[in-house]
PDB file of C-alpha atoms in Angstrom:
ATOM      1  CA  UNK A   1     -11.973  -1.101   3.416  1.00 89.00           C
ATOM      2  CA  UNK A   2     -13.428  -2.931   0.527  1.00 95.00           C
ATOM      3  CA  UNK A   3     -16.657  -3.921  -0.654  1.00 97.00           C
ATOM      4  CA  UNK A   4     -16.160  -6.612  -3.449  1.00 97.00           C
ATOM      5  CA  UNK A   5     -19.458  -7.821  -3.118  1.00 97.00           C
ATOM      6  CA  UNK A   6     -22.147  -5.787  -4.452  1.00 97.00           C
ATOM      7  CA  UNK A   7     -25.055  -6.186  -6.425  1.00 95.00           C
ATOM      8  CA  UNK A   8     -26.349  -3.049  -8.936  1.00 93.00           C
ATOM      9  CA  UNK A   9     -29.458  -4.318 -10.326  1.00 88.00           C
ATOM     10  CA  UNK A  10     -30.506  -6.357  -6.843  1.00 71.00           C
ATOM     11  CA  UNK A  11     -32.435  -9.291  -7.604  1.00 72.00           C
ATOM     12  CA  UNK A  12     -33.745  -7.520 -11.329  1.00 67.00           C
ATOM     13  CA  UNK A  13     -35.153  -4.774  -9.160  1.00 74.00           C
ATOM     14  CA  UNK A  14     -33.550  -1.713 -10.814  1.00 74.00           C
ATOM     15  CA  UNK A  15     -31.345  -1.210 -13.846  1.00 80.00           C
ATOM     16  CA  UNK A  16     -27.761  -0.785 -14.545  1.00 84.00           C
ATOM     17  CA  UNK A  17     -28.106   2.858 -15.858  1.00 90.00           C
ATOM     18  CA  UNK A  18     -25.845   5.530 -14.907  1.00 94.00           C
ATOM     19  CA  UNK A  19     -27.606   7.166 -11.855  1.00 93.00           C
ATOM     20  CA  UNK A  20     -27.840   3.863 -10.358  1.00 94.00           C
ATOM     21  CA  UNK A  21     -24.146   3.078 -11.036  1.00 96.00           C
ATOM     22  CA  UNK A  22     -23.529   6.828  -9.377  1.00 96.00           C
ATOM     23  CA  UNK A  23     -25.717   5.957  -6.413  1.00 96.00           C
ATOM     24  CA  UNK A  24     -23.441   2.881  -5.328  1.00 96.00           C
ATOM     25  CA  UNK A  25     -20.330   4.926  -5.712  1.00 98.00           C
ATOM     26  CA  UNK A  26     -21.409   8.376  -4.164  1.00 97.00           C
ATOM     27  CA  UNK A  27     -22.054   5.919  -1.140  1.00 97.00           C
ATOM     28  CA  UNK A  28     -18.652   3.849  -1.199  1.00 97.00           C
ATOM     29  CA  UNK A  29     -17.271   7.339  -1.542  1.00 96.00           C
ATOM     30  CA  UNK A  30     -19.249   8.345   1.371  1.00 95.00           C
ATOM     31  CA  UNK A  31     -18.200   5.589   3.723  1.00 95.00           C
ATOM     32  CA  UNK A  32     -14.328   5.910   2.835  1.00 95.00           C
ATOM     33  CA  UNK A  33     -14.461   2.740   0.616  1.00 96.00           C
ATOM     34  CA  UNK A  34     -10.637   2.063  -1.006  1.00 95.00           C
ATOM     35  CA  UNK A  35     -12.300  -0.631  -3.806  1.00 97.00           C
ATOM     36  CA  UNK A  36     -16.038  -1.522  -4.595  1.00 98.00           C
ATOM     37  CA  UNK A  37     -16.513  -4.397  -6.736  1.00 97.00           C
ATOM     38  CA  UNK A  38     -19.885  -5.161  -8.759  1.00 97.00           C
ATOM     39  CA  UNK A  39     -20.683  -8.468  -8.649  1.00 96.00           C
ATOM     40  CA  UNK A  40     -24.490  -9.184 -10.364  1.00 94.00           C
ATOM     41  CA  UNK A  41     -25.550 -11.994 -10.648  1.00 93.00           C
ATOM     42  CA  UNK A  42     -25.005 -14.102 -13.527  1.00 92.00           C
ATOM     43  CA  UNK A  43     -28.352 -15.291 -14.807  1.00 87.00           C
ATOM     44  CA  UNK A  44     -28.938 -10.908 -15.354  1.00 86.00           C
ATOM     45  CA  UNK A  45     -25.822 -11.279 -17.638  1.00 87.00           C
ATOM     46  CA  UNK A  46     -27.858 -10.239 -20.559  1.00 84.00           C
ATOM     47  CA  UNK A  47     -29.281  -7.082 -18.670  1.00 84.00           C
ATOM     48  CA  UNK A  48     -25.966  -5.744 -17.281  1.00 88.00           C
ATOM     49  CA  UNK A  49     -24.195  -2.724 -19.207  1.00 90.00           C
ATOM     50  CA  UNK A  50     -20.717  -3.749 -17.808  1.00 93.00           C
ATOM     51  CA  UNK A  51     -18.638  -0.984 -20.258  1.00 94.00           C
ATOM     52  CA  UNK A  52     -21.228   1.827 -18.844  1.00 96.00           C
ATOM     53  CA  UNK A  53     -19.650   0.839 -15.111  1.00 96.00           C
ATOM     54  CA  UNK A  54     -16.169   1.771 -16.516  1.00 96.00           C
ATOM     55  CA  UNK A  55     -17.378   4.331 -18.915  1.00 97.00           C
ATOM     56  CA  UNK A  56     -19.225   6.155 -14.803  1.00 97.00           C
ATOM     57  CA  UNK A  57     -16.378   4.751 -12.845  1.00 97.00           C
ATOM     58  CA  UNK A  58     -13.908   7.374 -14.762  1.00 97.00           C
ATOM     59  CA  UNK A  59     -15.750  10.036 -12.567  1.00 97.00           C
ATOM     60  CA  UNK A  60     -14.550   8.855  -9.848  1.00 96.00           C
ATOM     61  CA  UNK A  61     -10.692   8.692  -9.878  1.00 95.00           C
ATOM     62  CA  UNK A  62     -10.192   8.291  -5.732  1.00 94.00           C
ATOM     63  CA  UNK A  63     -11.940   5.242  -5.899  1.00 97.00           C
ATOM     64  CA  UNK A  64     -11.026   1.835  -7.459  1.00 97.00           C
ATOM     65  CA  UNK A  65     -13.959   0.226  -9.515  1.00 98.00           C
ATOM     66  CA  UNK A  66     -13.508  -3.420 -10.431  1.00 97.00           C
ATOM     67  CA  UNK A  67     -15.942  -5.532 -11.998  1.00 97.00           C
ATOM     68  CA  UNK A  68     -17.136  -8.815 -11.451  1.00 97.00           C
ATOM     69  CA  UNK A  69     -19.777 -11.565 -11.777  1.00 97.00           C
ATOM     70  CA  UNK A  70     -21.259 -13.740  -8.700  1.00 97.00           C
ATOM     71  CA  UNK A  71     -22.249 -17.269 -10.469  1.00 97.00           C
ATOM     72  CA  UNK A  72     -24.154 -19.887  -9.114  1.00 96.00           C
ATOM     73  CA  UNK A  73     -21.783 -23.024  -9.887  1.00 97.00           C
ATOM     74  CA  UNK A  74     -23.805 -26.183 -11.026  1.00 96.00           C
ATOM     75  CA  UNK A  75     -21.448 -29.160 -11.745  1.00 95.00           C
ATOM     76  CA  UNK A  76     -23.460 -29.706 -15.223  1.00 95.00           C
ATOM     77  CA  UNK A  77     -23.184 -25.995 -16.042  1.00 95.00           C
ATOM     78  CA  UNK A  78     -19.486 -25.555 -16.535  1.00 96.00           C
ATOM     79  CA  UNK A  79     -19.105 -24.812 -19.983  1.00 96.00           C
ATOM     80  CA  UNK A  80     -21.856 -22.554 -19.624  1.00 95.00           C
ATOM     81  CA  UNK A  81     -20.354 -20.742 -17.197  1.00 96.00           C
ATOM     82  CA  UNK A  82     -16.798 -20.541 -19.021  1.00 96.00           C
ATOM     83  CA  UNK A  83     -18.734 -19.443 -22.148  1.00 95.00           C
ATOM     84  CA  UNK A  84     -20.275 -16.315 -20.032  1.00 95.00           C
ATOM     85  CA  UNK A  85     -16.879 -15.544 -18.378  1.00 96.00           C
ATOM     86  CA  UNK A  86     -14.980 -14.978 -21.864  1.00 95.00           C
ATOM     87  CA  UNK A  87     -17.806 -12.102 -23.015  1.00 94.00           C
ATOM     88  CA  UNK A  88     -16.207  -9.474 -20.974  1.00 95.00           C
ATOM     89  CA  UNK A  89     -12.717  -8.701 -19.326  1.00 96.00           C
ATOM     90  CA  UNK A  90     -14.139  -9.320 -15.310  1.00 97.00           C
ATOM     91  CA  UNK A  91     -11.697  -8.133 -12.821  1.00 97.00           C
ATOM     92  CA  UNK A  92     -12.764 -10.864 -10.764  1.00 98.00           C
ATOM     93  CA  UNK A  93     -15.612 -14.005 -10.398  1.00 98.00           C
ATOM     94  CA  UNK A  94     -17.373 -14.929  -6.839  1.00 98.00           C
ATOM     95  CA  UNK A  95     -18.442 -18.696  -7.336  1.00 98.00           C
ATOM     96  CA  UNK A  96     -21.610 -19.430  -4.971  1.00 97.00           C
ATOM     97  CA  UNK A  97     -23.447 -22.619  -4.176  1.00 97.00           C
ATOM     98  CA  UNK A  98     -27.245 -21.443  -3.742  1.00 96.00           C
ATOM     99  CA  UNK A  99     -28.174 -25.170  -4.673  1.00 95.00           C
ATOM    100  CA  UNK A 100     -27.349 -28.917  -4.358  1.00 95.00           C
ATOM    101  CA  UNK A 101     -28.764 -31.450  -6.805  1.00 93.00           C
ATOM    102  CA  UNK A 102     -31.559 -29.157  -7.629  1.00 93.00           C
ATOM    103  CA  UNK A 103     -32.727 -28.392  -4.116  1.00 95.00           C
ATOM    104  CA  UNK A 104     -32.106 -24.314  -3.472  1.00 96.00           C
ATOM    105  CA  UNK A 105     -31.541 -24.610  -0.060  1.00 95.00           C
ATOM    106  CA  UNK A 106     -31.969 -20.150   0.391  1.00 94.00           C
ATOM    107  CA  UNK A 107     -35.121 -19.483  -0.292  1.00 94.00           C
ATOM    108  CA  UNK A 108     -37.426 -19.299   2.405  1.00 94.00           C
ATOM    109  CA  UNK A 109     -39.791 -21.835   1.738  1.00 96.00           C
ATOM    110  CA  UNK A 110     -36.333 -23.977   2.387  1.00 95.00           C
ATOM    111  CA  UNK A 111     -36.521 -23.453   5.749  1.00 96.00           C
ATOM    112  CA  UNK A 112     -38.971 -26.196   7.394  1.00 96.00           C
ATOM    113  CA  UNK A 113     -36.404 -28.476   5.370  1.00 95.00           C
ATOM    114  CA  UNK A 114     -32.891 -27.731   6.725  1.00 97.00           C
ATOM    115  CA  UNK A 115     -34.895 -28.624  10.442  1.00 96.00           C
ATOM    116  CA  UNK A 116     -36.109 -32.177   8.849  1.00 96.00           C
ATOM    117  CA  UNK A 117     -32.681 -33.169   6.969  1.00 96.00           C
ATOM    118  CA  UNK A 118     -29.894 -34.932   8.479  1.00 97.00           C
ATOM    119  CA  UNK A 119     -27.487 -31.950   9.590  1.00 97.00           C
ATOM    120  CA  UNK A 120     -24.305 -33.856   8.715  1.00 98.00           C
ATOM    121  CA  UNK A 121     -26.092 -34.633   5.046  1.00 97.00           C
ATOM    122  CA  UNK A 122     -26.718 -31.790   4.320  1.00 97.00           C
ATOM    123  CA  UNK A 123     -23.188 -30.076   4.930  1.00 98.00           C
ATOM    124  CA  UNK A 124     -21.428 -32.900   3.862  1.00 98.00           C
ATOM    125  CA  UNK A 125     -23.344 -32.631   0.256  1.00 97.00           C
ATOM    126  CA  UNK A 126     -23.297 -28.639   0.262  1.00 98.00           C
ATOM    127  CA  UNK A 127     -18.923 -28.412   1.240  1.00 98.00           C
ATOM    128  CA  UNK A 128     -19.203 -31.484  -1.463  1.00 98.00           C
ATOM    129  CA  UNK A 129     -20.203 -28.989  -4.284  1.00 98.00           C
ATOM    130  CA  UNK A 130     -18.063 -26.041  -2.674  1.00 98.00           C
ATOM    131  CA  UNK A 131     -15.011 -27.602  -3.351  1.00 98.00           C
ATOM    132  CA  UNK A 132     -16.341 -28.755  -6.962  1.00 98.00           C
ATOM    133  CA  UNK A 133     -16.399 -25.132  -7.194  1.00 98.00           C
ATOM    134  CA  UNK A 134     -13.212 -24.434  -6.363  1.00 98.00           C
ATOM    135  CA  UNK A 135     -11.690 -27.209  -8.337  1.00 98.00           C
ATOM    136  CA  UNK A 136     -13.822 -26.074 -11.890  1.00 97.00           C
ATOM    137  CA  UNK A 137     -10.850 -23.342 -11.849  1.00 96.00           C
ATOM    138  CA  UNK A 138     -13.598 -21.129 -13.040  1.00 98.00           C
ATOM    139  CA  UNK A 139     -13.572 -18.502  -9.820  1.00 98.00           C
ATOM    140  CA  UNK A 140     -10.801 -15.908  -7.856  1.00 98.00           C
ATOM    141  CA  UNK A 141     -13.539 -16.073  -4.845  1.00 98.00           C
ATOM    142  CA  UNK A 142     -15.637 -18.541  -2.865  1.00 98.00           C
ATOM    143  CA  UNK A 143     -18.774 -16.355  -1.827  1.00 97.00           C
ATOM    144  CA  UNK A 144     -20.211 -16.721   1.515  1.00 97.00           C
ATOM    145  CA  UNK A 145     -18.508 -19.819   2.324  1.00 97.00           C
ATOM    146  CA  UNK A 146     -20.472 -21.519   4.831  1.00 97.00           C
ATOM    147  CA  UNK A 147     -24.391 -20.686   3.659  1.00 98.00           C
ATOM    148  CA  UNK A 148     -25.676 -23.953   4.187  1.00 98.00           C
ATOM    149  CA  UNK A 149     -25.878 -22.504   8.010  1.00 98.00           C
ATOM    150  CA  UNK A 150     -28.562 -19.530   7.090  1.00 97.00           C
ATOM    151  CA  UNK A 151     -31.198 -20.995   8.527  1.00 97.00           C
ATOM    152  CA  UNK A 152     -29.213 -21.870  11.974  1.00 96.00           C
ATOM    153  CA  UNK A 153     -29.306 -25.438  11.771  1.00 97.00           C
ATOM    154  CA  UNK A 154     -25.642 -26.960  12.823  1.00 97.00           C
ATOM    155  CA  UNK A 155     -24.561 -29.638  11.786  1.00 97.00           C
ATOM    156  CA  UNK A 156     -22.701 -32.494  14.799  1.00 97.00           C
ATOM    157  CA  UNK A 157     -19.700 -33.162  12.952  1.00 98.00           C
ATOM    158  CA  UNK A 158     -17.195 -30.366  13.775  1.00 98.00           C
ATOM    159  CA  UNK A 159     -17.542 -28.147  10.462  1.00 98.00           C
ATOM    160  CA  UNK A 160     -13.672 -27.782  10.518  1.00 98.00           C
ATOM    161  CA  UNK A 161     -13.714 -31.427   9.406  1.00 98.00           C
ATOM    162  CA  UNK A 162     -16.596 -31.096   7.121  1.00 98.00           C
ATOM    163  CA  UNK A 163     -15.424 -28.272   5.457  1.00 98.00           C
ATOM    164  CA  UNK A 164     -11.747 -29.799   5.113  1.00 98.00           C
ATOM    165  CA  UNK A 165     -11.650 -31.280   1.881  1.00 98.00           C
ATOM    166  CA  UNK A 166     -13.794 -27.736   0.316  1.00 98.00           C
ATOM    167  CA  UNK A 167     -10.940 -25.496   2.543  1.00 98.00           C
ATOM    168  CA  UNK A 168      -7.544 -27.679   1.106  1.00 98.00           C
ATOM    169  CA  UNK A 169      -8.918 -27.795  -2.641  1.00 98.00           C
ATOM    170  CA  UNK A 170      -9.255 -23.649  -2.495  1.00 98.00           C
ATOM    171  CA  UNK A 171      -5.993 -23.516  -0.690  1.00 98.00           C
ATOM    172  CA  UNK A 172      -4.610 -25.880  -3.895  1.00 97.00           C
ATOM    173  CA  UNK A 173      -5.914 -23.792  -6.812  1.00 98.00           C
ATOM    174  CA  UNK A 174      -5.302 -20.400  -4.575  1.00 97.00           C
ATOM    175  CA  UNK A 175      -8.552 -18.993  -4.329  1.00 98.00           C
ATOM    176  CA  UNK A 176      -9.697 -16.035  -2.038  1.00 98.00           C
ATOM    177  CA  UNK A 177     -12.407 -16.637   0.423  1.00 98.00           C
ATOM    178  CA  UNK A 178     -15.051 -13.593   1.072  1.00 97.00           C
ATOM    179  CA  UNK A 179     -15.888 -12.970   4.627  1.00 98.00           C
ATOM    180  CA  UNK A 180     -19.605 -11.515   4.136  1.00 97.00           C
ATOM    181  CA  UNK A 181     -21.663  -9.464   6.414  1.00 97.00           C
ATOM    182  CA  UNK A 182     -25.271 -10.209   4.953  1.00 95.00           C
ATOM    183  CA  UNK A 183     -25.245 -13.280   7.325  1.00 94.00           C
ATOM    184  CA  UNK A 184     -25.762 -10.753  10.177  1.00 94.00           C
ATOM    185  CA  UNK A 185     -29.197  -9.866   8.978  1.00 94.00           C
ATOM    186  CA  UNK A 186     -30.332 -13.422   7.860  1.00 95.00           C
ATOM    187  CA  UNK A 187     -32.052 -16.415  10.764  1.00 95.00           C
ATOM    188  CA  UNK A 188     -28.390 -17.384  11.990  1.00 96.00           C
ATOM    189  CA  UNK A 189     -27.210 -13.919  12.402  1.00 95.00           C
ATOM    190  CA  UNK A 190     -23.865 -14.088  11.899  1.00 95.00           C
ATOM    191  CA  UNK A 191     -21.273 -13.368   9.055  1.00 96.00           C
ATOM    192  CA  UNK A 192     -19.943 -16.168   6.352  1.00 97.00           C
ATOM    193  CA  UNK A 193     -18.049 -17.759   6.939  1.00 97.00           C
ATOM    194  CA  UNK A 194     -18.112 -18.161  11.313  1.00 96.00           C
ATOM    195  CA  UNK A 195     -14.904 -17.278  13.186  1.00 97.00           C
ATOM    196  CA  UNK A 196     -13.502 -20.694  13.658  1.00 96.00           C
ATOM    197  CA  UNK A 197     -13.373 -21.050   9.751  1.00 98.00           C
ATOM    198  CA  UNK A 198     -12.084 -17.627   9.427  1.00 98.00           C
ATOM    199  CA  UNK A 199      -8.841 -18.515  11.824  1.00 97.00           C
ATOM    200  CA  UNK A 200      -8.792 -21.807  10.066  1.00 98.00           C
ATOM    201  CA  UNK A 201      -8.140 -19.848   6.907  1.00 98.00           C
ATOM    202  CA  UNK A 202      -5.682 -17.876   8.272  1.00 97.00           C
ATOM    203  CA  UNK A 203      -4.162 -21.215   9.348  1.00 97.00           C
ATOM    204  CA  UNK A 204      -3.491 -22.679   6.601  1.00 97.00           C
ATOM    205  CA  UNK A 205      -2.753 -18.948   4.523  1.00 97.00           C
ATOM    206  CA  UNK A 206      -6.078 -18.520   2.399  1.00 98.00           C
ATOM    207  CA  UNK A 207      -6.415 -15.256   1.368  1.00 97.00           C
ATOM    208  CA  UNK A 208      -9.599 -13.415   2.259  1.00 98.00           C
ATOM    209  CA  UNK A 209     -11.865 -10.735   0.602  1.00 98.00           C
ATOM    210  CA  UNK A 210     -14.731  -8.515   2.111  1.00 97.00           C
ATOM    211  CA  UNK A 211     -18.004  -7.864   0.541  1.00 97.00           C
ATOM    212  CA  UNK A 212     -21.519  -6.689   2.047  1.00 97.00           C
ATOM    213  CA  UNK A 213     -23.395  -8.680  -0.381  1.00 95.00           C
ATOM    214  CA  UNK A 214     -25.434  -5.169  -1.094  1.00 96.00           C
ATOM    215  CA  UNK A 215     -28.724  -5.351  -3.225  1.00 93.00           C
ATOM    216  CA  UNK A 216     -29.227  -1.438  -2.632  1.00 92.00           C
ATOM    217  CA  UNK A 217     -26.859   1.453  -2.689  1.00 94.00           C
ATOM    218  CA  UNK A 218     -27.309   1.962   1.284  1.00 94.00           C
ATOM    219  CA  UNK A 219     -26.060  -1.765   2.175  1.00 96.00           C
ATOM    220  CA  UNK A 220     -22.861  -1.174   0.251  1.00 96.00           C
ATOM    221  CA  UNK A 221     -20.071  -1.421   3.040  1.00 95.00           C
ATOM    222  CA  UNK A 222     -22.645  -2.519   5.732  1.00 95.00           C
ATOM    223  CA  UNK A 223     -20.793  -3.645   8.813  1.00 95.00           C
ATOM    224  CA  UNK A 224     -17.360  -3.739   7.282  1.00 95.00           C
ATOM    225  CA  UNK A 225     -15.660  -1.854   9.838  1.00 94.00           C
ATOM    226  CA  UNK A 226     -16.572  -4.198  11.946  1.00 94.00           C
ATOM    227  CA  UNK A 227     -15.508  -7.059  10.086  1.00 94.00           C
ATOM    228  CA  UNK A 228     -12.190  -5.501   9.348  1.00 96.00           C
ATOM    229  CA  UNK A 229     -11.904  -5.672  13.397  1.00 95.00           C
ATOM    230  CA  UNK A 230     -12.916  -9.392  13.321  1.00 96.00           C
ATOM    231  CA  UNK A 231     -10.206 -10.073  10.327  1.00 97.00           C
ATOM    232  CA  UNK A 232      -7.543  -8.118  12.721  1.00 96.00           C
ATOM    233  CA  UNK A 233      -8.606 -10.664  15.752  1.00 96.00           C
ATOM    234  CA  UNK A 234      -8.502 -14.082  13.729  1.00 96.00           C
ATOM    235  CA  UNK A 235      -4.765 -12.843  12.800  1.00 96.00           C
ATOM    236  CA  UNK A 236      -5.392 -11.769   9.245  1.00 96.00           C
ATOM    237  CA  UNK A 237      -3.339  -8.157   8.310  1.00 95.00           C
ATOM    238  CA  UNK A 238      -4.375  -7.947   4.817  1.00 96.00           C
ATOM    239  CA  UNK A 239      -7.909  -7.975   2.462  1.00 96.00           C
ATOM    240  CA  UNK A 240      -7.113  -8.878  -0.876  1.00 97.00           C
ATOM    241  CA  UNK A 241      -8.703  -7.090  -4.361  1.00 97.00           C
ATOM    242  CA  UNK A 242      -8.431  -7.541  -8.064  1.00 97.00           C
ATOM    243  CA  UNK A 243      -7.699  -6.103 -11.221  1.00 95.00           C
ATOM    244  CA  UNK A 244      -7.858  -8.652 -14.485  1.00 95.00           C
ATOM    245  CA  UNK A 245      -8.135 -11.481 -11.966  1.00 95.00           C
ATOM    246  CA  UNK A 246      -4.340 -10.543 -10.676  1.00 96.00           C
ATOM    247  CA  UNK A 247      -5.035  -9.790  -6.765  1.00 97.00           C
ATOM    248  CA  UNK A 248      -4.172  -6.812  -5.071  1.00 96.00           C
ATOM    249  CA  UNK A 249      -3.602  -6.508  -1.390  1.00 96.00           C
ATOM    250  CA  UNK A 250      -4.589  -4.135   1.008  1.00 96.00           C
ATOM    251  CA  UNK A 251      -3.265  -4.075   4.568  1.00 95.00           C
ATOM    252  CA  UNK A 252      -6.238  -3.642   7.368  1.00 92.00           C
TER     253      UNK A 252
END
């Protein structure tokens, strides 16, 4: 199994220091993990010690320690993010859409307005920035692909067709899509992206990732096993990894 999803310093909540760093990998080492990738996010750029990951991750030679950044892609914010990306070596970079046209559609106090938008809208415009992201050639990853559902508000367009034009421009530049078990524990309680987007994947021969989206040692590798059974049933045989933004594969 791998986790390439995981977040050390949460939401700013603890710091990047070596006990911390130990933490996460005492329990990927726990749970039979093969790769764990960190993934902060990038607006705690300044705050991460990326070298002291390596410098820990040296202790642990059965386990494969790759390092990453999620980013939350803006259109406007391109060169930004390109300028962040060329500070360190990352193994690999998870591009997430949190927000279209200013509007951060995950926060809570979001929610009373994904049940008074236009459900079409609203995908249409969220897939629309999605596939900006994949086309910035910025990313390896899409992070949990189909967010916009959190809140379980469905849009009436089939979401196959919505998410169309997002799913060919990742197949183009080939991208890896994350399936990612926090979903399970948010209002819609159920992984990113659903199952007929995961066999849609697999359809047209997207390669996909796993991450638990952990912001605390103990949620690293949450519910992967069974996610590695739900790859296996949508036809998928192998979860892809990196190294210097080269991927790896791992059969399930």
């Amino acid at each position: 199994m791998l986790d390439m999803h995981v977040h050390l310093t949460g939401h700013e909540d603890r710091l990047a220091t070596a006990e911390n760093i130990r933490e996460y990998l005492e329990q990927a080492r726990r749970i039979g993990l093969k790769e764990i990738g960190f993934a902060d996010h990038d607006y705690y750029y300044q705050d991460l010690d990326l070298p002291l990951i390596r410098k820990v991750a040296t202790e642990y030679p059965d386990l494969k320690v790759s390092i990453g950044l999620e980013v939350d892609y803006r259109p406007e914010e391109e060169g930004k993010i390109r300028a962040i990306l060329r500070q360190f070596p990352f193994d690999f970079v998870i591009g997430s859409v949190h927000e279209v046209n200013t509007w951060i559609f995950d926060l809570p106090e979001a929610e009373p307005m994904h049940h008074q938008r236009d459900a079409d809208k609203m995908y249409e415009e969220y897939f629309a920035w999605v596939e900006q992201a994949a086309a910035s050639g910025l990313f390896t990853t899409l992070g949990h692909f189909d967010l916009i559902k959190l809140y379980g508000v469905r849009p009436q367009t089939d979401v196959l067709s919505l998410a169309d034009a997002a799913l060919t421009r990742i197949q183009e530049m080939g991208l890896v899509v994350e399936l990612n078990t926090a979903g399970r524990y948010k209002p819609v309680g159920e992984y990113y992206p659903e199952v007929k987007i995961i066999r849609d994947i697999q359809r047209r021969g997207i390669g996909m990732t796993m991450g638990s989206d952990a912001h605390q040692a103990g949620h690293v590798g949450r519910d992967l096993d069974l996610a590695t059974q739900l790859l296996k049933e949508c036809g998928i045989k192998e979860c892809i990894g990196f190294c210097q933004r080269e991927k790896e594969y791992y059969s399930l």
